[in-house]
Short mmCIF file of C-alpha atoms and ligand atoms in Angstrom, two decimals:
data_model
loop_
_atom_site.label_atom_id
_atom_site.label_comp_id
_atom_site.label_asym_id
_atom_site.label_seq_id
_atom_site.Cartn_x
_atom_site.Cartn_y
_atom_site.Cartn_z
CA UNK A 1 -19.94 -18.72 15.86
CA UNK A 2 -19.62 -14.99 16.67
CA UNK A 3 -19.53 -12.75 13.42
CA UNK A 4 -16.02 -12.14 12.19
CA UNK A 5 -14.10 -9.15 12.92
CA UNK A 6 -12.00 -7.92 10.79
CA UNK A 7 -9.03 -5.88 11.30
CA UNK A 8 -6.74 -7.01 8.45
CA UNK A 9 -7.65 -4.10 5.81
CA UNK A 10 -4.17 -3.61 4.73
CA UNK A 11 -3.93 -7.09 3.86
CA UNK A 12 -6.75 -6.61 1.98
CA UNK A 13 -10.20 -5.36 2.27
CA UNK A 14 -13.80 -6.78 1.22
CA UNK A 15 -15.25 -5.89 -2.03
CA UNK A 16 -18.40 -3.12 -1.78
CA UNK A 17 -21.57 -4.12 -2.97
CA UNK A 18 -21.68 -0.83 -4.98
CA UNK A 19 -18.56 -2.16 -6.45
CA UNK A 20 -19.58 -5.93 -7.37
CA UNK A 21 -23.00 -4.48 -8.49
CA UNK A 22 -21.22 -2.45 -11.03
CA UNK A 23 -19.30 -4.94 -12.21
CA UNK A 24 -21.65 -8.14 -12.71
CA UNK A 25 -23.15 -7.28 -16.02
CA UNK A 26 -19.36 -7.19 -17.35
CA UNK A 27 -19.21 -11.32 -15.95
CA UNK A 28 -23.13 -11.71 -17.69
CA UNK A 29 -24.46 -10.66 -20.37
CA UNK A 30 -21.54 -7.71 -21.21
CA UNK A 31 -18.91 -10.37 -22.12
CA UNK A 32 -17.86 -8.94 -25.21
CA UNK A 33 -14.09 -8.26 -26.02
CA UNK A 34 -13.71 -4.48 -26.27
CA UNK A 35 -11.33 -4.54 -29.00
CA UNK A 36 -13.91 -6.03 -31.22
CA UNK A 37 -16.10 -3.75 -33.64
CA UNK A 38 -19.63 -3.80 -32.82
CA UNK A 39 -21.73 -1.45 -30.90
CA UNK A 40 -21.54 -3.98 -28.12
CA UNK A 41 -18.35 -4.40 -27.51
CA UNK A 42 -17.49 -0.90 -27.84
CA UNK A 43 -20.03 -0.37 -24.97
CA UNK A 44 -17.56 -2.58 -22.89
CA UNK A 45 -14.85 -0.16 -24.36
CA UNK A 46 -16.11 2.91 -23.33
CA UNK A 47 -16.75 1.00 -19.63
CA UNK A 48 -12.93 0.95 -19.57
CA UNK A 49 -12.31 4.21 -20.80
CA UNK A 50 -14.61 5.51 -18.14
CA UNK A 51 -12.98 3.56 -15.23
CA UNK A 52 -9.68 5.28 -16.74
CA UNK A 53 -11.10 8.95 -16.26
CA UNK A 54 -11.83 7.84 -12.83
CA UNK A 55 -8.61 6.60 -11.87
CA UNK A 56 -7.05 9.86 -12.97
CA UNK A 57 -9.34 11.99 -11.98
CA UNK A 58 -8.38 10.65 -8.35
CA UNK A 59 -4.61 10.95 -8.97
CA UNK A 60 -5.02 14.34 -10.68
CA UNK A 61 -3.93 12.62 -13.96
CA UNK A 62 -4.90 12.53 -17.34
CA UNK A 63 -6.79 9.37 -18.86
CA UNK A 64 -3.92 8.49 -21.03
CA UNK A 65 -1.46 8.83 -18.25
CA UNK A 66 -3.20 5.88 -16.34
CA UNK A 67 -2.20 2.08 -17.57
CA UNK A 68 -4.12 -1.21 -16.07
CA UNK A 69 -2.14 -3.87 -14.47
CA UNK A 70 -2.75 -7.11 -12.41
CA UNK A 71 -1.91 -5.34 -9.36
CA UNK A 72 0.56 -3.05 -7.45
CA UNK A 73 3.39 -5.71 -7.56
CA UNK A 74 2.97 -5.91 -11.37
CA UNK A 75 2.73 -2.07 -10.98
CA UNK A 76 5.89 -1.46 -9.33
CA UNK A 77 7.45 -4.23 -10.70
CA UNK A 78 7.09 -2.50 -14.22
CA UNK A 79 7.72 0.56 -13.24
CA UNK A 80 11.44 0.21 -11.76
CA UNK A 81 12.38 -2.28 -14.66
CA UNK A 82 11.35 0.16 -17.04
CA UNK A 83 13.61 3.08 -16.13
CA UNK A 84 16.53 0.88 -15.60
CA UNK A 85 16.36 -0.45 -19.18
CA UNK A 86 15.63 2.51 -20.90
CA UNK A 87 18.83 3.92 -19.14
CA UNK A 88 20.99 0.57 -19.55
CA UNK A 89 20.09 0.98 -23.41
CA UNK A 90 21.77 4.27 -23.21
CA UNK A 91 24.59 2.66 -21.96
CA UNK A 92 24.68 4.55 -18.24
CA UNK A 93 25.46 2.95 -15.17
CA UNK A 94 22.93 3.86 -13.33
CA UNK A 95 22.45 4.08 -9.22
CA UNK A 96 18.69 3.56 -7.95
CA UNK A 97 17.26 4.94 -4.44
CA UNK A 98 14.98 3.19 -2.18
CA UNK A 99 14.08 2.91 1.40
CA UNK A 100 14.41 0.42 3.69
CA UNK A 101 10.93 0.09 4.73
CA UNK A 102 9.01 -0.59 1.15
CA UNK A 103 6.96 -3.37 0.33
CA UNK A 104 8.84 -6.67 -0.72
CA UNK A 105 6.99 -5.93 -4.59
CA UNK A 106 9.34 -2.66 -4.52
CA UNK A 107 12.43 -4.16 -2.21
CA UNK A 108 13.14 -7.46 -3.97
CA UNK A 109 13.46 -5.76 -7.20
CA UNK A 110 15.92 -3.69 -5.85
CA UNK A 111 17.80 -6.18 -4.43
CA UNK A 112 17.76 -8.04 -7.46
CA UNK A 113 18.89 -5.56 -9.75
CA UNK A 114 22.07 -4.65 -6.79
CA UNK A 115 22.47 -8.32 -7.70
CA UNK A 116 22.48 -7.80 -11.21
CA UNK A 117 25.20 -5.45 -10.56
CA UNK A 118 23.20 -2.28 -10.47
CA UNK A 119 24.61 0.92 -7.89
CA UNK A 120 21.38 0.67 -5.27
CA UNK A 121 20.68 2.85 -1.95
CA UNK A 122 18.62 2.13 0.83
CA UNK A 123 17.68 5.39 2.51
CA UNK A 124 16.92 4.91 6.54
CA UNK A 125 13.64 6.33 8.08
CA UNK A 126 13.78 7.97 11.90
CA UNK A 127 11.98 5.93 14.71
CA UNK A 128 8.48 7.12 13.60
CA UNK A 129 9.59 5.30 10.06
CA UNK A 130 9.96 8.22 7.97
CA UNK A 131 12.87 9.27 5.27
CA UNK A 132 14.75 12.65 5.49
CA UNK A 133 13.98 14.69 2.48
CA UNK A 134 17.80 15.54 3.65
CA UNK A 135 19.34 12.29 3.22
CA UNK A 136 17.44 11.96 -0.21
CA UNK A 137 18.92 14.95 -1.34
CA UNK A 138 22.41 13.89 -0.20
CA UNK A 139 21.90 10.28 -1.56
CA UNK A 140 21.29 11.40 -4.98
CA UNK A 141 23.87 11.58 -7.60
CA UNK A 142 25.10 12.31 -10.88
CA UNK A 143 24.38 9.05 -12.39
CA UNK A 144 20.72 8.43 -10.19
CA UNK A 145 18.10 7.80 -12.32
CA UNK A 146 15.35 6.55 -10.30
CA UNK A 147 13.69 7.04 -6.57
CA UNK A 148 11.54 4.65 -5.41
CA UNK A 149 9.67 5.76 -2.16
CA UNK A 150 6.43 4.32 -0.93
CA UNK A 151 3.81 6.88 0.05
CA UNK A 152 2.13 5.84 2.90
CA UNK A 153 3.56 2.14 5.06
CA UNK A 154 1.57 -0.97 4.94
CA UNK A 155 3.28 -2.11 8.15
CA UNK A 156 2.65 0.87 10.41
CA UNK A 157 1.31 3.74 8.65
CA UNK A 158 3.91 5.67 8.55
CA UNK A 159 3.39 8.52 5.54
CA UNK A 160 6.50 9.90 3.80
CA UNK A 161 7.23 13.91 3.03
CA UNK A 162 5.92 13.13 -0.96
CA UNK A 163 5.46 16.03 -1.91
CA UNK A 164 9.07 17.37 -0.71
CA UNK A 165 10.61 14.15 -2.07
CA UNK A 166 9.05 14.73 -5.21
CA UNK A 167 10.68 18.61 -5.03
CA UNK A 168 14.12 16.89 -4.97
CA UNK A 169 13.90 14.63 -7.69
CA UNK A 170 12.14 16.89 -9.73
CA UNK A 171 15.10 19.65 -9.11
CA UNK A 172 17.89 16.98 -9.81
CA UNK A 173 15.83 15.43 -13.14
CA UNK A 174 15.42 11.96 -11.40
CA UNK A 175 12.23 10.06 -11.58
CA UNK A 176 10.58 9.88 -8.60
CA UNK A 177 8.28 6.54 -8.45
CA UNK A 178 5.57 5.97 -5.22
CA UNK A 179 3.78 2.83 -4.81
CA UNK A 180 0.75 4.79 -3.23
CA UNK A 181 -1.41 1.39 -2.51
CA UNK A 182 -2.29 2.69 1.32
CA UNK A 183 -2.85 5.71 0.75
CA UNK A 184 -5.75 5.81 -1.69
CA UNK A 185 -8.81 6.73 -0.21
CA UNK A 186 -6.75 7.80 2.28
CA UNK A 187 -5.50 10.89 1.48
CA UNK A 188 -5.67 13.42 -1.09
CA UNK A 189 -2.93 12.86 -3.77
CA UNK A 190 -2.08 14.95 -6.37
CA UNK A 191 0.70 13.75 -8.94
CA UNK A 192 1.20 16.93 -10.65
CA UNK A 193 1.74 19.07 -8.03
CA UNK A 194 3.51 16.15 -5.85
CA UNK A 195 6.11 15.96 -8.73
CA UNK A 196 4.79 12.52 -8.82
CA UNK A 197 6.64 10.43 -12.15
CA UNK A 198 5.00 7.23 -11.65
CA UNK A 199 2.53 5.93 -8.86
CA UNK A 200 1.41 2.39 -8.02
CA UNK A 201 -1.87 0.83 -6.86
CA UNK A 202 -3.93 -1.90 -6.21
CA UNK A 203 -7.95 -2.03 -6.55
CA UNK A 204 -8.15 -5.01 -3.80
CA UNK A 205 -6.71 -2.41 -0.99
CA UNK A 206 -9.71 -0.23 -1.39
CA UNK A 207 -12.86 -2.36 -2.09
CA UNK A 208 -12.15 -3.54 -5.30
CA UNK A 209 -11.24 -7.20 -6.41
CA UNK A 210 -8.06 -8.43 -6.34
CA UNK A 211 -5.83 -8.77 -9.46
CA UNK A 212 -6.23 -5.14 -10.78
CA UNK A 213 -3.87 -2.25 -10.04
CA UNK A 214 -3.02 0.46 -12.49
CA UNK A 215 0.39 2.16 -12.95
CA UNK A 216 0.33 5.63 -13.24
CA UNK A 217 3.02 7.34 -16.04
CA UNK A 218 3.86 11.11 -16.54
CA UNK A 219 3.28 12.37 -19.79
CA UNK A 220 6.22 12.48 -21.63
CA UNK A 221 8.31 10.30 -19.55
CA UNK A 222 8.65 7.10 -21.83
CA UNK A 223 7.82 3.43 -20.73
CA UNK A 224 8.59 0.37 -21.67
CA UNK A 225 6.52 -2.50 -22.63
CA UNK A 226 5.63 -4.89 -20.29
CA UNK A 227 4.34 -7.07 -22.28
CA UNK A 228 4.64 -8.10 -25.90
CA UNK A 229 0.82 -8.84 -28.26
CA UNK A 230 -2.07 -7.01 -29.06
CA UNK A 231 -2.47 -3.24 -29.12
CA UNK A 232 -4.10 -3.33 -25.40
CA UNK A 233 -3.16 -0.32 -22.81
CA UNK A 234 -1.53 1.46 -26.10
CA UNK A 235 0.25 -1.88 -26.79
CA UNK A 236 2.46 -1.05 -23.61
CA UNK A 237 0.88 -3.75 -21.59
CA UNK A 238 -0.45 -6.89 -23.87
CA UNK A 239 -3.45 -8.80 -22.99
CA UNK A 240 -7.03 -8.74 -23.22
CA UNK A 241 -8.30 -6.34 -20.44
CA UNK A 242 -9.62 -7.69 -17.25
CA UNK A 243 -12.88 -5.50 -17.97
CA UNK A 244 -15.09 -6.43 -15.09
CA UNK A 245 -12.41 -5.83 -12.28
CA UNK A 246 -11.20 -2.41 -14.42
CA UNK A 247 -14.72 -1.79 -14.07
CA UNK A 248 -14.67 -2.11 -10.19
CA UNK A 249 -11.43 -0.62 -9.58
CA UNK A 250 -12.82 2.63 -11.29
CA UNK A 251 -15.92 2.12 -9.17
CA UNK A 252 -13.92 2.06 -6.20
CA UNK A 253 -11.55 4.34 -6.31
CA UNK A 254 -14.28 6.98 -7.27
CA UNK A 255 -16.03 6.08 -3.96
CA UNK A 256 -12.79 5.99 -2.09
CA UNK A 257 -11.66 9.34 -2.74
CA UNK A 258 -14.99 11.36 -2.50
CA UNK A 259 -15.69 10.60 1.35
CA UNK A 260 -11.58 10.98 2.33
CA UNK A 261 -12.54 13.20 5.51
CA UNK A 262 -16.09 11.58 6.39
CA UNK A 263 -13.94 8.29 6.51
CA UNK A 264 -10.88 9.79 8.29
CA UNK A 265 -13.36 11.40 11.14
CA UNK A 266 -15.00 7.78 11.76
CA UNK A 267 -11.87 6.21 11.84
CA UNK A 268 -9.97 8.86 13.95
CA UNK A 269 -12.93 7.80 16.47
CA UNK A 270 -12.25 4.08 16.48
CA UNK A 271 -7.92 5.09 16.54
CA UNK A 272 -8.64 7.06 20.11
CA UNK A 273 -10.41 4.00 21.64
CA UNK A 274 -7.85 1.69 20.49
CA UNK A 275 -5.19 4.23 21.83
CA UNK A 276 -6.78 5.00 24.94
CA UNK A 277 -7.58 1.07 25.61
CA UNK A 278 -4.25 -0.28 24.87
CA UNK A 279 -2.52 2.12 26.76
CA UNK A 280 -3.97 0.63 29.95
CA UNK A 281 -1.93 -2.46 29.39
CA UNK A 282 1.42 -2.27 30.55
CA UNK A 283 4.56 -2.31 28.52
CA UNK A 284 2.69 -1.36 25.09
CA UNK A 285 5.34 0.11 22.43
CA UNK A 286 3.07 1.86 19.94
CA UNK A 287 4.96 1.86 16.31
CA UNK A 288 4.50 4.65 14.32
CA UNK A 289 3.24 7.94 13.57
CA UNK A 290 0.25 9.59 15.38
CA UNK A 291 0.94 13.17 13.03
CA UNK A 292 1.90 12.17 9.82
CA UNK A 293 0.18 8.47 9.33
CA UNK A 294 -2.95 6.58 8.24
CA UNK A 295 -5.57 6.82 10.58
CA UNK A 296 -7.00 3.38 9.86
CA UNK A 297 -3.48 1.47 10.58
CA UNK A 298 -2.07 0.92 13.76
CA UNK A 299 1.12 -1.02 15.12
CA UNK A 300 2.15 -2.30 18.68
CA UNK A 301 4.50 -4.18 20.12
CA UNK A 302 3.02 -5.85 23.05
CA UNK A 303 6.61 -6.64 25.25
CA UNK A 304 7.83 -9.66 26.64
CA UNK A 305 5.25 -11.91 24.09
CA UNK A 306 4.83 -13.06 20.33
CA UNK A 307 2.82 -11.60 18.17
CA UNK A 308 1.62 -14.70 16.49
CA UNK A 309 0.84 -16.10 19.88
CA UNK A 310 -1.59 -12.77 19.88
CA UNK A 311 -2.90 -13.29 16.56
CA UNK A 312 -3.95 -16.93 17.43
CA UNK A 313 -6.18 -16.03 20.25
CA UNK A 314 -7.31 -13.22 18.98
CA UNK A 315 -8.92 -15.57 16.37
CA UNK A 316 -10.06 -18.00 18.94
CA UNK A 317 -12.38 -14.68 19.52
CA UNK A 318 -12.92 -13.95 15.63
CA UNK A 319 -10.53 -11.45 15.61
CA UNK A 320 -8.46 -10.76 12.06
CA UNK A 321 -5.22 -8.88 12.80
CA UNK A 322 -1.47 -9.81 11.45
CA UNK A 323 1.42 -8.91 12.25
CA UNK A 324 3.91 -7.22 10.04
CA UNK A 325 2.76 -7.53 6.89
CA UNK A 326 0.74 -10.67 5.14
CA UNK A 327 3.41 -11.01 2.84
CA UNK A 328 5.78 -12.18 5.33
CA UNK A 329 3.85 -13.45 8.02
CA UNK A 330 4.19 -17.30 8.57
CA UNK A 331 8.26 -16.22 8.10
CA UNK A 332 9.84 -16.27 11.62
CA UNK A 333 11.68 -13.30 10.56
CA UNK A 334 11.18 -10.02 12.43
CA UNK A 335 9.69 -6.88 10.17
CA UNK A 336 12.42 -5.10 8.28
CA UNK A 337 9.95 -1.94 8.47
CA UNK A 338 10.43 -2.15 11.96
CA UNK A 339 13.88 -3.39 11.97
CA UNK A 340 14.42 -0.29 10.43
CA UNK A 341 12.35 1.99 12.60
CA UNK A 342 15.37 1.09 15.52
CA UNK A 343 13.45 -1.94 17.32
CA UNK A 344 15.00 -4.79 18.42
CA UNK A 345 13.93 -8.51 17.51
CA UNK A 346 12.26 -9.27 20.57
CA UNK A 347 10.17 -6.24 20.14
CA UNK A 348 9.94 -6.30 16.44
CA UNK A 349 8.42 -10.00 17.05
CA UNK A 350 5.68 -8.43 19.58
CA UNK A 351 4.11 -6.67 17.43
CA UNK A 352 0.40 -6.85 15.83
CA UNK A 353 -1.14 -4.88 13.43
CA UNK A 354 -4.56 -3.46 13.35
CA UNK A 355 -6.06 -2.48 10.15
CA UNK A 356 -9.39 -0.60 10.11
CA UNK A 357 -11.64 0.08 7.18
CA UNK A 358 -14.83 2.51 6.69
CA UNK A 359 -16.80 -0.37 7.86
CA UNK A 360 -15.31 -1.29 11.16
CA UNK A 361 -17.47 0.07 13.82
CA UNK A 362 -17.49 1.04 17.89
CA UNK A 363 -18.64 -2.11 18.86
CA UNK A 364 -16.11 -3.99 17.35
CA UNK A 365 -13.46 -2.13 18.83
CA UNK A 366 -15.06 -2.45 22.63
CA UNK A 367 -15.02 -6.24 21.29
CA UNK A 368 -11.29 -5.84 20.64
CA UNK A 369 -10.45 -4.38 23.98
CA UNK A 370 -12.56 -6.50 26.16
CA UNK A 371 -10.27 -9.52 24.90
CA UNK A 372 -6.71 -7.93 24.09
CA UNK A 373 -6.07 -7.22 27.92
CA UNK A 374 -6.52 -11.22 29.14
CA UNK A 375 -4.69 -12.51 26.56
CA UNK A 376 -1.49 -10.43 26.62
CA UNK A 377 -2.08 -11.24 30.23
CA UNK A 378 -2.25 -15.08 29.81
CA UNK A 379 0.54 -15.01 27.17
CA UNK A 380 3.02 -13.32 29.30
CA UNK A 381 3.03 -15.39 32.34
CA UNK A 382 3.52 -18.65 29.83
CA UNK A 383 6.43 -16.02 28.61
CA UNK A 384 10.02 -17.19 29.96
CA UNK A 385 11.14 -13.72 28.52
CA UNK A 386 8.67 -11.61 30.24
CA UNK A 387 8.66 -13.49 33.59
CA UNK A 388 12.67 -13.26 33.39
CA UNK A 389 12.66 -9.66 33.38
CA UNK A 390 9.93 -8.60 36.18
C1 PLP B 1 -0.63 -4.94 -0.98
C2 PLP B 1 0.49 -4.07 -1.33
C3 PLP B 1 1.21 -4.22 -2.53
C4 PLP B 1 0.96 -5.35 -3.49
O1 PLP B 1 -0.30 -5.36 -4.05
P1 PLP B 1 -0.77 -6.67 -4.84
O2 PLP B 1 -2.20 -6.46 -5.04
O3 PLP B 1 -0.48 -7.83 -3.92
O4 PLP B 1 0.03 -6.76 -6.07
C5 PLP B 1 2.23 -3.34 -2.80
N1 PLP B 1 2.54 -2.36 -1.95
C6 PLP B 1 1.90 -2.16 -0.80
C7 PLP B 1 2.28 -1.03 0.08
C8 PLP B 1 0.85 -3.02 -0.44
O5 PLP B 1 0.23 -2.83 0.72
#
């Protein structure tokens, strides 16, 4: 069989060898528990101390600032439950902000806590799929106490005006919360000067394992424990620590954010033969934004055609796309992100996303476009749809 290619890097990406080299002495002969009192295991301490520095020193944070977690879901997950309690303890009844385009990890708490009875607004993003700093500003109100806005779109790509969002909330005292998992290593992020409260990630999205995130928490602004035990994470988050995956997310995220542009350059490269391939097929919607998005992640809808039916013969050819997110693929449902963006069902349903990572190369794409054409080809005269329209 042909070697796999793999476009499905949102999804998630492959560990580096850099990474897993790092962090096989911590699964060997480093197996001690770093709460324990020996030189040993403090060694393994100071390991996760050092992965710490190196998360914040890629957020622009401070060590203590930076808490582990399982993952971006636990991440955001924590984050949104704790400002609601600590502001349902004060008795307020609060009103939340989202937008309509975040991942389900940050949607279906939302919509669990409107359930719950909570005041909740989704804001709407333009056709490109990003909020109005505008609409934000008019959203917010006297009893908001929380904005939830994902930085950059698994889906299409789409980045969102942070830093201005951040202005707002910061000028009307709400917290403003990102979950920032596609953007690191992606782009340079800053929480300070971003006005950045709280920030999400997850180590699997950039080369590290899966099952580690960290949450990110402004000094001063007060969180609430996740979970109840031992003194772990400055007892906010119970548990002892995952130390050979906290040891590869720091890993990681060191080596994602030092090469930013070298990456961006090879992967604006692959994005303008993609562009300039696909464009030769007919009826190709291209979802997203060229200006303000990810280079790496790209989003059509190919007209008249499923994009499952897509996906499956792409993989006939070894090909790893999705479409719409992982999450909610195997769903009939058409994307909410793109739902959202103004598409209709038949198009939302067309569409395929293409994922790229530092490792992707040329040849792989020319791969990609040598197959793409004949297949939306063959799937649109077996379309009833397509062949009613032309
Ligand atoms: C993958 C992803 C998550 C969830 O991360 P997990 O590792 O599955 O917890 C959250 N938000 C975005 C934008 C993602 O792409």
């Amino acid at each position: 069989m042909d070697k796999t290619i793999y476009f499905d890097n949102a999804a998630t990406t492959q560990i580096s060898s850099e990474v897993l080299n790092k962090m096989m002495p911590y699964l060997t002969e480093e197996y001690f528990n770093p709460s324990s009192l020996y030189s040993r295991a403090q060694k393994v301490k100071n390991a996760i101390e050092e992965a710490r520095k190196n998360v914040a020193e890629a957020l622009g944070a401070d060590p203590n600032e930076i808490y582990f977690t399982s993952g971006a879901t636990e991440s955001n997950n924590w984050a949104i439950h704790s400002i609601v309690e600590q502001n349902k303890k004060n008795g307020k009844q609060c009103h939340i902000i989202t937008s309509k385009i975040e991942h389900p990890s940050v949607l279906n708490v939302f919509k669990k806590l409107e359930r719950d009875g909570l005041e909740v607004s989704y804001l709407n993003v333009d056709a490109e799929g990003r909020v109005s700093p505008e609409e934000l500003e008019k959203t917010i109100k006297s009893n908001t106490v929380l904005v939830s806005v994902m930085y950059a779109n698994n889906e299409v790509g789409t980045l969102q005006p942070i830093s201005e969002l951040g202005e707002i909330c910061r000028k009307h005292n709400v917290v403003f919360h990102t979950d920032a998992v596609q953007a690191i290593g992606n782009v340079k992020i800053d929480v300070l000067h971003q006005n950045i409260d709280m920030l999400s990630l997850s180590g699997h999205k950039f080369h590290a394992p899966k099952g580690v995130g960290a949450l990110y928490v402004r000094k001063g602004l007060k969180v609430e424990n996740l979970l109840f035990g031992g003194g772990q994470e400055r007892g906010k988050r119970a548990g002892t620590e995952n130390v050979a995956s906290i040891v590869g997310l720091g890993c990681a995220i060191a080596e994602a954010t030092k090469d930013i542009e070298v990456k961006n350059r090879h992967l604006k490269e692959l994005r303008e033969m993609l562009l300039s391939g696909i464009k030769k097929i007919p009826k190709v919607k291209y979802n997203g934004s060229l200006e303000h998005g990810l280079t790496g992640t790209l989003n059509f809808s190919f007209e008249g055609i499923e994009g499952e039916g897509i996906l499956l013969l792409l993989n006939s050819y070894g090909i790893c796309c999705s479409s719409g997110s992982a999450c909610t693929s195997g769903s009939l449902d058409p994307s909410h992100v793109l739902l959202a963006m103004g598409l209709d069902h038949g198009l939302a349903q067309s569409s395929v996303r293409i994922s790229l990572s530092k490792y992707n190369t040329s040849e792989e794409v020319e791969k990609f476009l040598e197959v793409i054409n004949p297949i939306v080809e063959r799937l649109r005269k077996m379309s009833p749809v397509w062949n009613e329209k032309i």
